[in-house]
mmCIF file of C-alpha atoms and ligand atoms in Angstrom:
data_model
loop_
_atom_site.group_PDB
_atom_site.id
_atom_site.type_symbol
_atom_site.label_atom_id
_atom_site.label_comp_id
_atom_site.label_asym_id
_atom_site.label_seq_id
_atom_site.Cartn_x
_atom_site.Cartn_y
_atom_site.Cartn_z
ATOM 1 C CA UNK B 1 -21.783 -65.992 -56.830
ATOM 2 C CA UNK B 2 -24.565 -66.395 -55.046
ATOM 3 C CA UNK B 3 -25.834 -64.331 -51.622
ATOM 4 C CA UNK B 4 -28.384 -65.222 -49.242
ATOM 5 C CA UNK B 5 -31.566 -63.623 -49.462
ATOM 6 C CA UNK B 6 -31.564 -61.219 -46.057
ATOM 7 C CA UNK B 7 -34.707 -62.647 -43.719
ATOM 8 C CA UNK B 8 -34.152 -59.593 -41.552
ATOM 9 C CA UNK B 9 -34.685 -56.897 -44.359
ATOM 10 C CA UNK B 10 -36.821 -54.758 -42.796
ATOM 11 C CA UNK B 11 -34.326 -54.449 -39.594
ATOM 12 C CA UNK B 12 -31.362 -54.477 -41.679
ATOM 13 C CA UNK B 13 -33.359 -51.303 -44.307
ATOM 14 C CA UNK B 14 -34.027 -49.362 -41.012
ATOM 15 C CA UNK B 15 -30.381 -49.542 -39.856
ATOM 16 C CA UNK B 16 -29.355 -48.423 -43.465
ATOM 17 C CA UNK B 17 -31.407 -45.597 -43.313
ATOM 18 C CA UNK B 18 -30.428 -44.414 -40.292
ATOM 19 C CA UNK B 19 -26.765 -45.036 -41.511
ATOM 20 C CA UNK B 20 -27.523 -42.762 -44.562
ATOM 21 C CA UNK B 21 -28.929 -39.709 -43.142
ATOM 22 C CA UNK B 22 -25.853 -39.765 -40.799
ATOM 23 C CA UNK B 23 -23.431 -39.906 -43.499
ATOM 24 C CA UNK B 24 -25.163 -37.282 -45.964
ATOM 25 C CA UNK B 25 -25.248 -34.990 -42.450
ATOM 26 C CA UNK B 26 -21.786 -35.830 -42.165
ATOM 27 C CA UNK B 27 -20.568 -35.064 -46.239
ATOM 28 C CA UNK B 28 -18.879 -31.947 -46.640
ATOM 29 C CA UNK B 29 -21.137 -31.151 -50.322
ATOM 30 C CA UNK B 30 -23.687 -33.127 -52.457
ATOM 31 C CA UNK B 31 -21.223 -35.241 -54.522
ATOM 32 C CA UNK B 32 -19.401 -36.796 -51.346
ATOM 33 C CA UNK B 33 -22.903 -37.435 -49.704
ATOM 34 C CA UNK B 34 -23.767 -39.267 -53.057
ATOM 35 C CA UNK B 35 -20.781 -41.001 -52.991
ATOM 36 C CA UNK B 36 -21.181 -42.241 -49.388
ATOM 37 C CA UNK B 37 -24.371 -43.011 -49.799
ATOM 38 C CA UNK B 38 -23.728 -45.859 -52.633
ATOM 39 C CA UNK B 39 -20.551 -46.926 -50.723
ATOM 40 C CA UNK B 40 -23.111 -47.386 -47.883
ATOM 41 C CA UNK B 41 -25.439 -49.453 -49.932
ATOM 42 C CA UNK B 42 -22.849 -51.120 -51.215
ATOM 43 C CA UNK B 43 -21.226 -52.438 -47.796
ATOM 44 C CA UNK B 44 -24.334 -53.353 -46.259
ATOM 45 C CA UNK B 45 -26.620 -55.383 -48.692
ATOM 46 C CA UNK B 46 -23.923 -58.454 -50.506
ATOM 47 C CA UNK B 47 -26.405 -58.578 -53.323
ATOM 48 C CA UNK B 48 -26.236 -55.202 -54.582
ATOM 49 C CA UNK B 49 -23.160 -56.010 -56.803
ATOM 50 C CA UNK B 50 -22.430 -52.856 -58.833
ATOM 51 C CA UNK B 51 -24.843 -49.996 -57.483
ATOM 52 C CA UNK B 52 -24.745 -46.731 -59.468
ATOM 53 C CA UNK B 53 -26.794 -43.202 -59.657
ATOM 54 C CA UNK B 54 -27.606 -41.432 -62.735
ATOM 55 C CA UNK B 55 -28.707 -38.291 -62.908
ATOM 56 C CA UNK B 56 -30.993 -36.450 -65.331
ATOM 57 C CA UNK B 57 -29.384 -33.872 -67.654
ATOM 58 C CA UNK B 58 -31.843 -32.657 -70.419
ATOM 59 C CA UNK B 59 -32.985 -35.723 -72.134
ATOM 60 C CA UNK B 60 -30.081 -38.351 -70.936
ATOM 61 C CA UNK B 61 -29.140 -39.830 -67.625
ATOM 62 C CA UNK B 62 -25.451 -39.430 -66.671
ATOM 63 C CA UNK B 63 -23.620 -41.504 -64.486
ATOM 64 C CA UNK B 64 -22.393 -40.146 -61.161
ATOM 65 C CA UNK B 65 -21.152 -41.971 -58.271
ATOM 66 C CA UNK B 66 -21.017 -45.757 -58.076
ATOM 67 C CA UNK B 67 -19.371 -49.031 -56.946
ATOM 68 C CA UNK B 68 -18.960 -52.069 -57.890
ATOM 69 C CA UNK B 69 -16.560 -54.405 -59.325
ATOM 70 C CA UNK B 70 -15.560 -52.784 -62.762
ATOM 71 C CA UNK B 71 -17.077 -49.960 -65.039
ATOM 72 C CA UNK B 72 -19.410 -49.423 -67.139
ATOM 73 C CA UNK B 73 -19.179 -47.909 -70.955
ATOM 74 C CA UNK B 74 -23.320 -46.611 -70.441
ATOM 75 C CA UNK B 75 -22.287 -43.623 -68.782
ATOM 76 C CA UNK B 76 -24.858 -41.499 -70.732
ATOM 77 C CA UNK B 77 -28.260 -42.997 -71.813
ATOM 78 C CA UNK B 78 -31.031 -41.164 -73.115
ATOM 79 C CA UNK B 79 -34.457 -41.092 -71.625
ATOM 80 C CA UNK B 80 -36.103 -44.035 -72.915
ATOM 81 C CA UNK B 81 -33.617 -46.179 -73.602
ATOM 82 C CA UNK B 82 -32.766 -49.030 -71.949
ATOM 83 C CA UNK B 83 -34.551 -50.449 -68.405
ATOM 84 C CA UNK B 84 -32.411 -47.299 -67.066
ATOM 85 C CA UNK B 85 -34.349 -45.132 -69.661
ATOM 86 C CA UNK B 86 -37.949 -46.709 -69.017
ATOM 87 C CA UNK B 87 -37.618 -46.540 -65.418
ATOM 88 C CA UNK B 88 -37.035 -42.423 -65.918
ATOM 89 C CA UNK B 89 -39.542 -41.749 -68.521
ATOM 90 C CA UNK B 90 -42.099 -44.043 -66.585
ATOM 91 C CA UNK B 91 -41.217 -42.756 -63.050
ATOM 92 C CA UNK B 92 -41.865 -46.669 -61.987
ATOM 93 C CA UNK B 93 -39.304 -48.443 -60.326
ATOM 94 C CA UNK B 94 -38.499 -51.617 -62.489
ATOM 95 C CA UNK B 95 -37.439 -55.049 -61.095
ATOM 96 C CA UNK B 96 -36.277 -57.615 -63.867
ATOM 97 C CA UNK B 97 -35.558 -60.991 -62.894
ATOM 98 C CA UNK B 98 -33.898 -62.054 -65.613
ATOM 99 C CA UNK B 99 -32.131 -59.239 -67.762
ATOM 100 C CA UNK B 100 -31.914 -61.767 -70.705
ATOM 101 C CA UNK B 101 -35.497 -62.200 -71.078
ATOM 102 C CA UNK B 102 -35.870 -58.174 -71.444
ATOM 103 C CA UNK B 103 -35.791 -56.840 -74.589
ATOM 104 C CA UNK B 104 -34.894 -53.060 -73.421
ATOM 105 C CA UNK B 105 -31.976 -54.461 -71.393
ATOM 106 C CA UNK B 106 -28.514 -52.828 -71.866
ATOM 107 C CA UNK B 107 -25.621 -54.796 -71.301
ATOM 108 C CA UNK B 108 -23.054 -53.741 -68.895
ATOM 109 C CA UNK B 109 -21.423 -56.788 -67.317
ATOM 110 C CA UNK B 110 -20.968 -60.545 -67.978
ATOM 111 C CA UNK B 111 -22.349 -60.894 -64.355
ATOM 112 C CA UNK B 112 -25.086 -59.613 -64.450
ATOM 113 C CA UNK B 113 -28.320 -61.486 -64.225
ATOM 114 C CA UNK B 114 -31.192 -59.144 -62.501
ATOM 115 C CA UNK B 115 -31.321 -55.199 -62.085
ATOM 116 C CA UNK B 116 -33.005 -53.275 -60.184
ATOM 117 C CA UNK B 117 -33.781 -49.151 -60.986
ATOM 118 C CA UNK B 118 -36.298 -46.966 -58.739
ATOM 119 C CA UNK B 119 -36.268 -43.258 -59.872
ATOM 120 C CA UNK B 120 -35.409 -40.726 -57.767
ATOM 121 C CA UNK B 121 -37.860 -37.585 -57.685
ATOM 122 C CA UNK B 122 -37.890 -33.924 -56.792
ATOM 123 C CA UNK B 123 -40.310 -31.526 -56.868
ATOM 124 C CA UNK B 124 -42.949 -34.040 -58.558
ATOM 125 C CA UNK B 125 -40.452 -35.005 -61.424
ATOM 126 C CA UNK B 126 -37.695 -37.545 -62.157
ATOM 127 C CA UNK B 127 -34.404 -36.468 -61.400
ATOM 128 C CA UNK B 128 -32.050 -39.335 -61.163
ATOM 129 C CA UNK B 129 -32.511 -43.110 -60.722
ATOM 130 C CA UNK B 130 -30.567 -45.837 -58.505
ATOM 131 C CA UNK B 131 -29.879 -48.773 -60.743
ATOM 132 C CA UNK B 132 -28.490 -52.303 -59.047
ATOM 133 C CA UNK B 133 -27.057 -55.222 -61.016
ATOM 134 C CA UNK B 134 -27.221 -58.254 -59.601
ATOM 135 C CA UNK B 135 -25.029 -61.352 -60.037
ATOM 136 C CA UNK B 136 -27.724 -63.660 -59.262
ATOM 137 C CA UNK B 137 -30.807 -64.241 -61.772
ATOM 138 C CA UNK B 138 -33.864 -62.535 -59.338
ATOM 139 C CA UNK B 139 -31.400 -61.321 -56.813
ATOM 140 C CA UNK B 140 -34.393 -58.253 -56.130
ATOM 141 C CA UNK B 141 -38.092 -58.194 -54.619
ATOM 142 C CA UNK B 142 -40.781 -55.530 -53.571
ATOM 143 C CA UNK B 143 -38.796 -55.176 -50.507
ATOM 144 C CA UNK B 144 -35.559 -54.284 -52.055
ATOM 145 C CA UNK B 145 -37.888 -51.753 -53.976
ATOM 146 C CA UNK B 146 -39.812 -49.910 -51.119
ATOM 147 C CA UNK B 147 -36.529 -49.618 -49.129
ATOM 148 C CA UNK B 148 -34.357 -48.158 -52.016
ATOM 149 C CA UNK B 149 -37.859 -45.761 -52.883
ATOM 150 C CA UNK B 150 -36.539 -44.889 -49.336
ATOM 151 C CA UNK B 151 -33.389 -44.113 -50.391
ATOM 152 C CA UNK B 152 -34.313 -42.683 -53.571
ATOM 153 C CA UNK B 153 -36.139 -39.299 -51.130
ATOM 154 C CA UNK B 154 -32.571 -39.212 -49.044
ATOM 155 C CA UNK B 155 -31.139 -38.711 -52.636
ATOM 156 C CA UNK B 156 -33.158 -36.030 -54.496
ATOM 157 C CA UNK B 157 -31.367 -33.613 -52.514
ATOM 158 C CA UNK B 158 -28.574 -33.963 -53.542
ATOM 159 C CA UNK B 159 -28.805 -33.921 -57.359
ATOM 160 C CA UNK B 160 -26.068 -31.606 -59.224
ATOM 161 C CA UNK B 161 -27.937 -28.130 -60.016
ATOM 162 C CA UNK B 162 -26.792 -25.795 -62.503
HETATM 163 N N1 SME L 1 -28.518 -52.281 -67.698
HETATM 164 C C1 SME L 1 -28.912 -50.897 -67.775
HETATM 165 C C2 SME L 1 -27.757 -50.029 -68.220
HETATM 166 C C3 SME L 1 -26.897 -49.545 -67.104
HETATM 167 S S1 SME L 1 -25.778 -50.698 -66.536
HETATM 168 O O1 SME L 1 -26.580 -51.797 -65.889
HETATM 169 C C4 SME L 1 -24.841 -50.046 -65.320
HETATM 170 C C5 SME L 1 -30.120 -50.723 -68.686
HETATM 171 O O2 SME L 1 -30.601 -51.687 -69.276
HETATM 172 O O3 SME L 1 -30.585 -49.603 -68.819
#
């Protein structure tokens, strides 16, 4: 499949935004926000194929809400492991081109030919991540990332607490 690459991002990441805060104001507790929020991301932006959060729990990430066209079995994946696991341990927000060509890359879907993960942060440390597969080999860009780093501070609040 293959998705044109959105001239109008920056228009199109402001109207998300806006779009976001409304429906996190609008959820009735943290786990529906989250889960409007990637149905959100989902709708609006045709190259985010399957869009999930993980959260940190101890030393893993663990899946929460996401969307997309089937599931995955990584549901838990330790810290380091994985471009999931070196975007959390690193705290930078990795964009791979071409999943095939990366070493750390953990297979999820046939589809899938680029990902995208920018950690999410609270209080100074990683707390969660939003990871992107893509259907198209470099399906992301610097823009994708600084709008989604975006996203990443609506997030934070809303990570499950103990
Ligand atoms: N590809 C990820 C694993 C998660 S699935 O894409 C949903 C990785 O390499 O960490």
């Amino acid at each position: 499949m293959s998705h044109p690459v959105a001239e109008e991002a920056p228009a199109a990441h402001g109207d998300a935004l806006n779009l976001l805060r409304a429906e996190i104001a609008a959820a009735s507790d943290p786990a529906e926000a989250a889960q409007r929020a990637v149905e959100v991301l989902h709708d609006r932006f045709p190259h985010y194929d399957w869009l999930g959060i993980y959260w940190v729990d101890g030393t893993d990430l663990v899946l929460g809400p996401w969307v997309g066209p089937e599931a995955t079995e990584h549901t838990r994946i330790p810290i380091g492991t994985g471009i999931c696991g070196a975007a959390a341990a690193s705290g930078q927000t990795e964009i791979i081109a071409d999943v095939d060509a990366d070493p750390r890359y953990l297979a999820c879907f046939a589809s899938t030919k680029s990902e995208i993960v920018v950690p999410i942060f609270a209080d100074g440390s990683v707390v969660g991540e939003i990871d992107i597969d893509g259907s198209d080999a470099n399906a992301f860009d610097e823009t994708d990332g600084r709008f989604l780093e975006e996203v990443a501070a609506l997030l934070a609040p809303l990570r499950p607490r103990a």
